[in-house]
Amino acid sequence: IDLQDSKSHPRGWATNLSHQRKLTSYQVEMYWYENYAGTLPETVKVPHLLYSEKKDNAQDLVLEDLSIEFPKLKEQCTFQEAKTVVKWLAQFHASYLGEIPNGLWEVGTYWHFDTRPQELAVIDDQSLKEAAPLIDEKLNACKYKTFVHGDAKLANFCFAKDGQVGGVDFQYVGGGCGMKDVAYFIGSCLNERDCEHLENQILDTYFDYLQIAMKKRNKELEVEWRSMYRVAWADFHRFLKGWNPDHWKINSYSERVTSEVIKRL
């Protein structure tokens, strides 16, 4: 990992702020592999850390190659395939429920509000711009928190022949509500129609897996997190509207969800 300053970005977001965010993300990822990754159950597959070293302008991470056991990468998937990642996320979240993210991002996800002031400043949607800090505050005020992966898109999961998955890329792992990962993942792999029509089924599937992984049903957690699913969706939508207003993930479903969340704040 080269830690020297880079001034290139495909969308022109290369600034000192973005560079510092990247530097922190590299530190977080190394700390994650050195201190947390090995505590996960074997059913939540991540690369084993083989070696790590910090240098003046670089970091070395030598990791297990998951492509041997999990050789398939997907650009799109069916809901049945998505359910295997939803299960991974539920087990991941259950593993860290209530833990303090020492050494990680205090608030996980790469689009976290406090780390994206430049993107917020250029949003044309005034109601969303004004509501953005309230959306962030609502998510952060959750009673129940865990560690979120922070970049749980389909491209960061690899599939075995039997359909099981392994997760990679932990630069933005940190504290927060598990719905951030679920909403972001679903938006990365299902089309607009399925995101809307399968919403209840997605949440039922996630909470079934979560409760099994927790070994006891926590109705209070489920009620709180279910109510946060659309809030988490609106939170990422806020980032996209500033970062790339022409992005394919900005669709009528996302706009309706966000509008509903703003009205209820």
PDB file of C-alpha atoms in Angstrom:
ATOM      1  CA  ILE A   1       0.000   0.000   0.000  1.00  0.00           C
ATOM      2  CA  ASP A   2       1.614   3.234  -1.188  1.00  0.00           C
ATOM      3  CA  LEU A   3       0.952   5.982   1.374  1.00  0.00           C
ATOM      4  CA  GLN A   4       2.359   8.849  -0.687  1.00  0.00           C
ATOM      5  CA  ASP A   5       0.064  11.623  -1.836  1.00  0.00           C
ATOM      6  CA  SER A   6      -1.917  11.042  -5.020  1.00  0.00           C
ATOM      7  CA  LYS A   7      -3.619  13.881  -6.878  1.00  0.00           C
ATOM      8  CA  SER A   8      -5.600  11.901  -9.444  1.00  0.00           C
ATOM      9  CA  HIS A   9      -9.224  10.866  -9.195  1.00  0.00           C
ATOM     10  CA  PRO A  10     -11.626   9.938 -12.021  1.00  0.00           C
ATOM     11  CA  ARG A  11     -14.278  12.364 -10.736  1.00  0.00           C
ATOM     12  CA  GLY A  12     -11.966  15.147  -9.564  1.00  0.00           C
ATOM     13  CA  TRP A  13     -12.275  14.416  -5.838  1.00  0.00           C
ATOM     14  CA  ALA A  14      -8.515  14.180  -5.206  1.00  0.00           C
ATOM     15  CA  THR A  15      -7.920  16.647  -2.361  1.00  0.00           C
ATOM     16  CA  ASN A  16      -5.960  16.736   0.876  1.00  0.00           C
ATOM     17  CA  LEU A  17      -9.142  15.706   2.685  1.00  0.00           C
ATOM     18  CA  SER A  18      -9.660  12.678   0.459  1.00  0.00           C
ATOM     19  CA  HIS A  19      -5.988  11.709   0.823  1.00  0.00           C
ATOM     20  CA  GLN A  20      -6.190  11.848   4.609  1.00  0.00           C
ATOM     21  CA  ARG A  21      -9.364   9.768   4.476  1.00  0.00           C
ATOM     22  CA  LYS A  22      -7.508   7.172   2.415  1.00  0.00           C
ATOM     23  CA  LEU A  23      -4.538   7.158   4.814  1.00  0.00           C
ATOM     24  CA  THR A  24      -6.883   6.541   7.734  1.00  0.00           C
ATOM     25  CA  SER A  25      -8.607   3.774   5.793  1.00  0.00           C
ATOM     26  CA  TYR A  26      -5.280   1.978   5.245  1.00  0.00           C
ATOM     27  CA  GLN A  27      -4.492   2.202   8.961  1.00  0.00           C
ATOM     28  CA  VAL A  28      -7.952   0.894   9.804  1.00  0.00           C
ATOM     29  CA  GLU A  29      -7.648  -2.028   7.398  1.00  0.00           C
ATOM     30  CA  MET A  30      -4.291  -3.102   8.831  1.00  0.00           C
ATOM     31  CA  TYR A  31      -5.588  -2.787  12.387  1.00  0.00           C
ATOM     32  CA  TRP A  32      -8.688  -4.773  11.425  1.00  0.00           C
ATOM     33  CA  TYR A  33      -6.657  -7.687  10.061  1.00  0.00           C
ATOM     34  CA  GLU A  34      -4.194  -7.617  12.948  1.00  0.00           C
ATOM     35  CA  ASN A  35      -6.745  -7.409  15.772  1.00  0.00           C
ATOM     36  CA  TYR A  36     -10.248  -8.372  14.670  1.00  0.00           C
ATOM     37  CA  ALA A  37     -10.364 -10.592  11.585  1.00  0.00           C
ATOM     38  CA  GLY A  38      -9.112 -13.642  13.445  1.00  0.00           C
ATOM     39  CA  THR A  39     -11.956 -13.452  15.973  1.00  0.00           C
ATOM     40  CA  LEU A  40     -14.688 -14.171  13.418  1.00  0.00           C
ATOM     41  CA  PRO A  41     -16.289 -17.626  13.272  1.00  0.00           C
ATOM     42  CA  GLU A  42     -15.206 -19.795  10.337  1.00  0.00           C
ATOM     43  CA  THR A  43     -18.655 -19.362   8.786  1.00  0.00           C
ATOM     44  CA  VAL A  44     -17.857 -15.669   8.214  1.00  0.00           C
ATOM     45  CA  LYS A  45     -15.009 -16.106   5.777  1.00  0.00           C
ATOM     46  CA  VAL A  46     -12.411 -13.351   5.357  1.00  0.00           C
ATOM     47  CA  PRO A  47      -8.764 -13.642   4.282  1.00  0.00           C
ATOM     48  CA  HIS A  48      -6.348 -14.810   6.970  1.00  0.00           C
ATOM     49  CA  LEU A  49      -3.556 -12.342   7.690  1.00  0.00           C
ATOM     50  CA  LEU A  50      -0.181 -13.923   6.896  1.00  0.00           C
ATOM     51  CA  TYR A  51       2.109 -10.931   7.429  1.00  0.00           C
ATOM     52  CA  SER A  52       1.939  -7.173   8.035  1.00  0.00           C
ATOM     53  CA  GLU A  53       4.523  -4.408   8.315  1.00  0.00           C
ATOM     54  CA  LYS A  54       4.468  -0.616   8.541  1.00  0.00           C
ATOM     55  CA  LYS A  55       7.112   1.391   6.655  1.00  0.00           C
ATOM     56  CA  ASP A  56       7.780   5.115   6.210  1.00  0.00           C
ATOM     57  CA  ASN A  57       5.701   5.566   3.053  1.00  0.00           C
ATOM     58  CA  ALA A  58       4.053   2.180   2.700  1.00  0.00           C
ATOM     59  CA  GLN A  59       2.305  -0.680   4.451  1.00  0.00           C
ATOM     60  CA  ASP A  60       2.633  -4.352   3.628  1.00  0.00           C
ATOM     61  CA  LEU A  61      -0.295  -6.734   4.003  1.00  0.00           C
ATOM     62  CA  VAL A  62       0.097 -10.350   2.946  1.00  0.00           C
ATOM     63  CA  LEU A  63      -3.284 -12.058   2.923  1.00  0.00           C
ATOM     64  CA  GLU A  64      -4.722 -15.451   2.114  1.00  0.00           C
ATOM     65  CA  ASP A  65      -5.827 -15.748  -1.524  1.00  0.00           C
ATOM     66  CA  LEU A  66      -9.569 -16.367  -1.370  1.00  0.00           C
ATOM     67  CA  SER A  67      -9.788 -17.019  -5.119  1.00  0.00           C
ATOM     68  CA  ILE A  68      -8.708 -20.618  -4.529  1.00  0.00           C
ATOM     69  CA  GLU A  69     -11.692 -21.481  -2.349  1.00  0.00           C
ATOM     70  CA  PHE A  70     -14.009 -18.740  -3.645  1.00  0.00           C
ATOM     71  CA  PRO A  71     -13.145 -18.337  -7.350  1.00  0.00           C
ATOM     72  CA  LYS A  72     -16.283 -16.608  -8.620  1.00  0.00           C
ATOM     73  CA  LEU A  73     -16.806 -12.848  -8.742  1.00  0.00           C
ATOM     74  CA  LYS A  74     -20.173 -11.477  -9.830  1.00  0.00           C
ATOM     75  CA  GLU A  75     -21.237  -8.219 -11.449  1.00  0.00           C
ATOM     76  CA  GLN A  76     -24.893  -9.021 -10.827  1.00  0.00           C
ATOM     77  CA  CYS A  77     -26.769 -11.728  -8.989  1.00  0.00           C
ATOM     78  CA  THR A  78     -30.171 -13.203  -8.308  1.00  0.00           C
ATOM     79  CA  PHE A  79     -31.985 -12.718  -5.029  1.00  0.00           C
ATOM     80  CA  GLN A  80     -31.144 -16.317  -4.083  1.00  0.00           C
ATOM     81  CA  GLU A  81     -27.440 -15.546  -4.568  1.00  0.00           C
ATOM     82  CA  ALA A  82     -27.804 -12.254  -2.697  1.00  0.00           C
ATOM     83  CA  LYS A  83     -29.227 -14.142   0.287  1.00  0.00           C
ATOM     84  CA  THR A  84     -25.838 -15.828   0.869  1.00  0.00           C
ATOM     85  CA  VAL A  85     -24.228 -12.399   1.292  1.00  0.00           C
ATOM     86  CA  VAL A  86     -27.113 -11.242   3.489  1.00  0.00           C
ATOM     87  CA  LYS A  87     -26.388 -14.284   5.677  1.00  0.00           C
ATOM     88  CA  TRP A  88     -22.675 -13.364   5.789  1.00  0.00           C
ATOM     89  CA  LEU A  89     -23.573  -9.814   6.833  1.00  0.00           C
ATOM     90  CA  ALA A  90     -25.960 -11.013   9.530  1.00  0.00           C
ATOM     91  CA  GLN A  91     -23.321 -13.317  11.006  1.00  0.00           C
ATOM     92  CA  PHE A  92     -20.690 -10.583  10.763  1.00  0.00           C
ATOM     93  CA  HIS A  93     -22.926  -8.102  12.592  1.00  0.00           C
ATOM     94  CA  ALA A  94     -23.876 -10.649  15.257  1.00  0.00           C
ATOM     95  CA  SER A  95     -20.176 -11.254  15.946  1.00  0.00           C
ATOM     96  CA  TYR A  96     -19.554  -7.631  16.987  1.00  0.00           C
ATOM     97  CA  LEU A  97     -22.870  -6.542  18.440  1.00  0.00           C
ATOM     98  CA  GLY A  98     -22.276  -4.042  21.243  1.00  0.00           C
ATOM     99  CA  GLU A  99     -18.493  -3.868  20.789  1.00  0.00           C
ATOM    100  CA  ILE A 100     -16.564  -0.588  20.718  1.00  0.00           C
ATOM    101  CA  PRO A 101     -14.693  -0.074  17.403  1.00  0.00           C
ATOM    102  CA  ASN A 102     -11.288   0.656  18.950  1.00  0.00           C
ATOM    103  CA  GLY A 103      -8.713   1.253  16.228  1.00  0.00           C
ATOM    104  CA  LEU A 104     -11.393   1.307  13.519  1.00  0.00           C
ATOM    105  CA  TRP A 105     -13.616   4.069  12.169  1.00  0.00           C
ATOM    106  CA  GLU A 106     -15.784   5.360  14.987  1.00  0.00           C
ATOM    107  CA  VAL A 107     -18.582   5.454  12.418  1.00  0.00           C
ATOM    108  CA  GLY A 108     -18.109   2.963   9.610  1.00  0.00           C
ATOM    109  CA  THR A 109     -18.876   3.242   5.832  1.00  0.00           C
ATOM    110  CA  TYR A 110     -16.896   5.137   3.237  1.00  0.00           C
ATOM    111  CA  TRP A 111     -19.729   7.616   2.659  1.00  0.00           C
ATOM    112  CA  HIS A 112     -20.086   8.659   6.319  1.00  0.00           C
ATOM    113  CA  PHE A 113     -21.490  12.180   6.581  1.00  0.00           C
ATOM    114  CA  ASP A 114     -18.644  13.720   8.616  1.00  0.00           C
ATOM    115  CA  THR A 115     -16.030  12.563   6.090  1.00  0.00           C
ATOM    116  CA  ARG A 116     -17.855  13.875   2.989  1.00  0.00           C
ATOM    117  CA  PRO A 117     -18.363  17.661   3.349  1.00  0.00           C
ATOM    118  CA  GLN A 118     -17.262  18.359  -0.234  1.00  0.00           C
ATOM    119  CA  GLU A 119     -19.856  16.039  -1.710  1.00  0.00           C
ATOM    120  CA  LEU A 120     -22.557  17.520   0.528  1.00  0.00           C
ATOM    121  CA  ALA A 121     -21.692  21.065  -0.542  1.00  0.00           C
ATOM    122  CA  VAL A 122     -22.512  20.411  -4.219  1.00  0.00           C
ATOM    123  CA  ILE A 123     -25.884  18.666  -3.750  1.00  0.00           C
ATOM    124  CA  ASP A 124     -28.593  20.482  -5.717  1.00  0.00           C
ATOM    125  CA  ASP A 125     -31.446  18.906  -3.754  1.00  0.00           C
ATOM    126  CA  GLN A 126     -31.885  21.498  -0.993  1.00  0.00           C
ATOM    127  CA  SER A 127     -34.277  19.428   1.123  1.00  0.00           C
ATOM    128  CA  LEU A 128     -31.828  16.513   1.115  1.00  0.00           C
ATOM    129  CA  LYS A 129     -28.896  18.793   1.889  1.00  0.00           C
ATOM    130  CA  GLU A 130     -30.710  20.232   4.904  1.00  0.00           C
ATOM    131  CA  ALA A 131     -31.877  16.812   6.089  1.00  0.00           C
ATOM    132  CA  ALA A 132     -28.485  15.119   5.683  1.00  0.00           C
ATOM    133  CA  PRO A 133     -27.157  15.832   9.211  1.00  0.00           C
ATOM    134  CA  LEU A 134     -30.488  14.717  10.705  1.00  0.00           C
ATOM    135  CA  ILE A 135     -30.355  11.439   8.766  1.00  0.00           C
ATOM    136  CA  ASP A 136     -26.818  10.878  10.033  1.00  0.00           C
ATOM    137  CA  GLU A 137     -27.845  11.751  13.575  1.00  0.00           C
ATOM    138  CA  LYS A 138     -30.760   9.298  13.469  1.00  0.00           C
ATOM    139  CA  LEU A 139     -28.493   6.447  12.363  1.00  0.00           C
ATOM    140  CA  ASN A 140     -25.850   7.274  14.965  1.00  0.00           C
ATOM    141  CA  ALA A 141     -28.457   7.446  17.737  1.00  0.00           C
ATOM    142  CA  CYS A 142     -29.303   3.744  17.445  1.00  0.00           C
ATOM    143  CA  LYS A 143     -29.296   1.929  20.763  1.00  0.00           C
ATOM    144  CA  TYR A 144     -27.986  -1.230  19.128  1.00  0.00           C
ATOM    145  CA  LYS A 145     -24.722  -0.968  17.214  1.00  0.00           C
ATOM    146  CA  THR A 146     -22.204  -3.355  15.772  1.00  0.00           C
ATOM    147  CA  PHE A 147     -19.278  -3.230  13.350  1.00  0.00           C
ATOM    148  CA  VAL A 148     -20.287  -2.595   9.750  1.00  0.00           C
ATOM    149  CA  HIS A 149     -18.167  -3.758   6.816  1.00  0.00           C
ATOM    150  CA  GLY A 150     -18.426  -0.260   5.383  1.00  0.00           C
ATOM    151  CA  ASP A 151     -18.134  -1.119   1.669  1.00  0.00           C
ATOM    152  CA  ALA A 152     -20.325  -4.198   1.355  1.00  0.00           C
ATOM    153  CA  LYS A 153     -20.957  -4.048  -2.388  1.00  0.00           C
ATOM    154  CA  LEU A 154     -21.303  -7.177  -4.510  1.00  0.00           C
ATOM    155  CA  ALA A 155     -17.797  -6.706  -5.941  1.00  0.00           C
ATOM    156  CA  ASN A 156     -16.302  -7.208  -2.458  1.00  0.00           C
ATOM    157  CA  PHE A 157     -17.689 -10.723  -2.097  1.00  0.00           C
ATOM    158  CA  CYS A 158     -16.364 -13.822  -3.796  1.00  0.00           C
ATOM    159  CA  PHE A 159     -18.378 -16.999  -4.250  1.00  0.00           C
ATOM    160  CA  ALA A 160     -17.494 -20.669  -3.874  1.00  0.00           C
ATOM    161  CA  LYS A 161     -18.943 -23.339  -6.158  1.00  0.00           C
ATOM    162  CA  ASP A 162     -21.404 -24.300  -3.418  1.00  0.00           C
ATOM    163  CA  GLY A 163     -22.631 -20.696  -3.207  1.00  0.00           C
ATOM    164  CA  GLN A 164     -20.879 -19.765   0.040  1.00  0.00           C
ATOM    165  CA  VAL A 165     -19.140 -16.386   0.137  1.00  0.00           C
ATOM    166  CA  GLY A 166     -16.055 -14.666   1.488  1.00  0.00           C
ATOM    167  CA  GLY A 167     -15.742 -10.942   2.143  1.00  0.00           C
ATOM    168  CA  VAL A 168     -12.799  -8.648   1.361  1.00  0.00           C
ATOM    169  CA  ASP A 169     -11.816  -4.955   1.572  1.00  0.00           C
ATOM    170  CA  PHE A 170     -12.031  -3.678   5.152  1.00  0.00           C
ATOM    171  CA  GLN A 171     -10.812  -0.104   4.711  1.00  0.00           C
ATOM    172  CA  TYR A 172     -14.034   1.375   6.084  1.00  0.00           C
ATOM    173  CA  VAL A 173     -15.015  -1.078   8.805  1.00  0.00           C
ATOM    174  CA  GLY A 174     -16.285   0.647  11.934  1.00  0.00           C
ATOM    175  CA  GLY A 175     -19.177   1.192  14.294  1.00  0.00           C
ATOM    176  CA  GLY A 176     -22.805   1.619  13.333  1.00  0.00           C
ATOM    177  CA  CYS A 177     -26.195   0.170  12.543  1.00  0.00           C
ATOM    178  CA  GLY A 178     -26.088  -3.033  10.506  1.00  0.00           C
ATOM    179  CA  MET A 179     -28.712  -1.690   8.104  1.00  0.00           C
ATOM    180  CA  LYS A 180     -26.047   0.462   6.469  1.00  0.00           C
ATOM    181  CA  ASP A 181     -24.388  -2.647   5.049  1.00  0.00           C
ATOM    182  CA  VAL A 182     -27.656  -4.323   4.091  1.00  0.00           C
ATOM    183  CA  ALA A 183     -29.135  -1.336   2.255  1.00  0.00           C
ATOM    184  CA  TYR A 184     -25.866  -0.585   0.471  1.00  0.00           C
ATOM    185  CA  PHE A 185     -25.371  -4.216  -0.577  1.00  0.00           C
ATOM    186  CA  ILE A 186     -28.903  -4.632  -1.914  1.00  0.00           C
ATOM    187  CA  GLY A 187     -28.567  -1.424  -3.915  1.00  0.00           C
ATOM    188  CA  SER A 188     -25.358  -2.763  -5.448  1.00  0.00           C
ATOM    189  CA  CYS A 189     -26.783  -6.005  -6.818  1.00  0.00           C
ATOM    190  CA  LEU A 190     -30.543  -5.827  -7.425  1.00  0.00           C
ATOM    191  CA  ASN A 191     -32.427  -3.716  -9.935  1.00  0.00           C
ATOM    192  CA  GLU A 192     -34.778  -0.937  -8.892  1.00  0.00           C
ATOM    193  CA  ARG A 193     -37.910  -3.077  -9.198  1.00  0.00           C
ATOM    194  CA  ASP A 194     -36.508  -5.913  -7.076  1.00  0.00           C
ATOM    195  CA  CYS A 195     -35.156  -3.503  -4.458  1.00  0.00           C
ATOM    196  CA  GLU A 196     -38.691  -2.262  -3.941  1.00  0.00           C
ATOM    197  CA  HIS A 197     -40.733  -5.448  -4.313  1.00  0.00           C
ATOM    198  CA  LEU A 198     -38.373  -7.637  -2.294  1.00  0.00           C
ATOM    199  CA  GLU A 199     -37.746  -5.131   0.504  1.00  0.00           C
ATOM    200  CA  ASN A 200     -39.754  -6.976   3.175  1.00  0.00           C
ATOM    201  CA  GLN A 201     -38.381 -10.350   2.081  1.00  0.00           C
ATOM    202  CA  ILE A 202     -34.823  -9.000   2.252  1.00  0.00           C
ATOM    203  CA  LEU A 203     -35.340  -7.749   5.798  1.00  0.00           C
ATOM    204  CA  ASP A 204     -37.103 -10.950   6.911  1.00  0.00           C
ATOM    205  CA  THR A 205     -34.190 -12.980   5.540  1.00  0.00           C
ATOM    206  CA  TYR A 206     -31.579 -10.811   7.232  1.00  0.00           C
ATOM    207  CA  PHE A 207     -33.247 -10.854  10.641  1.00  0.00           C
ATOM    208  CA  ASP A 208     -33.864 -14.602  10.488  1.00  0.00           C
ATOM    209  CA  TYR A 209     -30.127 -15.116   9.954  1.00  0.00           C
ATOM    210  CA  LEU A 210     -29.211 -12.483  12.551  1.00  0.00           C
ATOM    211  CA  GLN A 211     -31.357 -14.019  15.270  1.00  0.00           C
ATOM    212  CA  ILE A 212     -29.924 -17.483  14.555  1.00  0.00           C
ATOM    213  CA  ALA A 213     -26.384 -16.097  14.763  1.00  0.00           C
ATOM    214  CA  MET A 214     -27.202 -14.290  18.017  1.00  0.00           C
ATOM    215  CA  LYS A 215     -28.676 -17.533  19.431  1.00  0.00           C
ATOM    216  CA  LYS A 216     -31.566 -15.598  20.949  1.00  0.00           C
ATOM    217  CA  ARG A 217     -34.225 -13.334  19.545  1.00  0.00           C
ATOM    218  CA  ASN A 218     -33.920  -9.647  20.342  1.00  0.00           C
ATOM    219  CA  LYS A 219     -37.213  -8.082  19.289  1.00  0.00           C
ATOM    220  CA  GLU A 220     -36.154  -4.585  20.383  1.00  0.00           C
ATOM    221  CA  LEU A 221     -33.088  -4.684  18.142  1.00  0.00           C
ATOM    222  CA  GLU A 222     -35.118  -5.954  15.201  1.00  0.00           C
ATOM    223  CA  VAL A 223     -37.757  -3.244  15.556  1.00  0.00           C
ATOM    224  CA  GLU A 224     -35.094  -0.538  15.776  1.00  0.00           C
ATOM    225  CA  TRP A 225     -33.011  -1.784  12.869  1.00  0.00           C
ATOM    226  CA  ARG A 226     -35.989  -2.445  10.587  1.00  0.00           C
ATOM    227  CA  SER A 227     -36.956   1.194  11.038  1.00  0.00           C
ATOM    228  CA  MET A 228     -33.403   2.195  10.051  1.00  0.00           C
ATOM    229  CA  TYR A 229     -33.288   0.344   6.703  1.00  0.00           C
ATOM    230  CA  ARG A 230     -34.758   3.175   4.677  1.00  0.00           C
ATOM    231  CA  VAL A 231     -32.859   5.760   6.711  1.00  0.00           C
ATOM    232  CA  ALA A 232     -29.631   3.976   5.788  1.00  0.00           C
ATOM    233  CA  TRP A 233     -30.755   3.913   2.157  1.00  0.00           C
ATOM    234  CA  ALA A 234     -31.363   7.669   2.234  1.00  0.00           C
ATOM    235  CA  ASP A 235     -27.956   8.211   3.845  1.00  0.00           C
ATOM    236  CA  PHE A 236     -26.140   6.575   0.938  1.00  0.00           C
ATOM    237  CA  HIS A 237     -28.430   8.323  -1.543  1.00  0.00           C
ATOM    238  CA  ARG A 238     -27.259  11.626  -0.016  1.00  0.00           C
ATOM    239  CA  PHE A 239     -23.657  10.713  -0.770  1.00  0.00           C
ATOM    240  CA  LEU A 240     -24.403   9.681  -4.366  1.00  0.00           C
ATOM    241  CA  LYS A 241     -26.344  12.852  -5.135  1.00  0.00           C
ATOM    242  CA  GLY A 242     -23.229  14.866  -4.357  1.00  0.00           C
ATOM    243  CA  TRP A 243     -20.523  12.486  -5.572  1.00  0.00           C
ATOM    244  CA  ASN A 244     -22.095  11.510  -8.905  1.00  0.00           C
ATOM    245  CA  PRO A 245     -25.625  12.791  -9.567  1.00  0.00           C
ATOM    246  CA  ASP A 246     -25.764  10.755 -12.807  1.00  0.00           C
ATOM    247  CA  HIS A 247     -25.022   7.432 -11.082  1.00  0.00           C
ATOM    248  CA  TRP A 248     -27.199   4.476 -12.113  1.00  0.00           C
ATOM    249  CA  LYS A 249     -28.129   3.797  -8.473  1.00  0.00           C
ATOM    250  CA  ILE A 250     -30.036   7.083  -8.315  1.00  0.00           C
ATOM    251  CA  ASN A 251     -33.501   5.920  -9.337  1.00  0.00           C
ATOM    252  CA  SER A 252     -37.152   6.552  -8.577  1.00  0.00           C
ATOM    253  CA  TYR A 253     -37.182   4.036  -5.703  1.00  0.00           C
ATOM    254  CA  SER A 254     -34.232   5.740  -3.995  1.00  0.00           C
ATOM    255  CA  GLU A 255     -35.825   9.145  -4.500  1.00  0.00           C
ATOM    256  CA  ARG A 256     -39.146   7.989  -3.019  1.00  0.00           C
ATOM    257  CA  VAL A 257     -37.465   6.293  -0.060  1.00  0.00           C
ATOM    258  CA  THR A 258     -35.386   9.385   0.667  1.00  0.00           C
ATOM    259  CA  SER A 259     -38.370  11.710   0.358  1.00  0.00           C
ATOM    260  CA  GLU A 260     -40.318   9.531   2.802  1.00  0.00           C
ATOM    261  CA  VAL A 261     -37.434   9.509   5.285  1.00  0.00           C
ATOM    262  CA  ILE A 262     -37.095  13.306   5.131  1.00  0.00           C
ATOM    263  CA  LYS A 263     -40.817  13.790   5.783  1.00  0.00           C
ATOM    264  CA  ARG A 264     -40.607  11.588   8.881  1.00  0.00           C
ATOM    265  CA  LEU A 265     -37.572  13.240  10.458  1.00  0.00           C
TER     266      LEU A 265
END
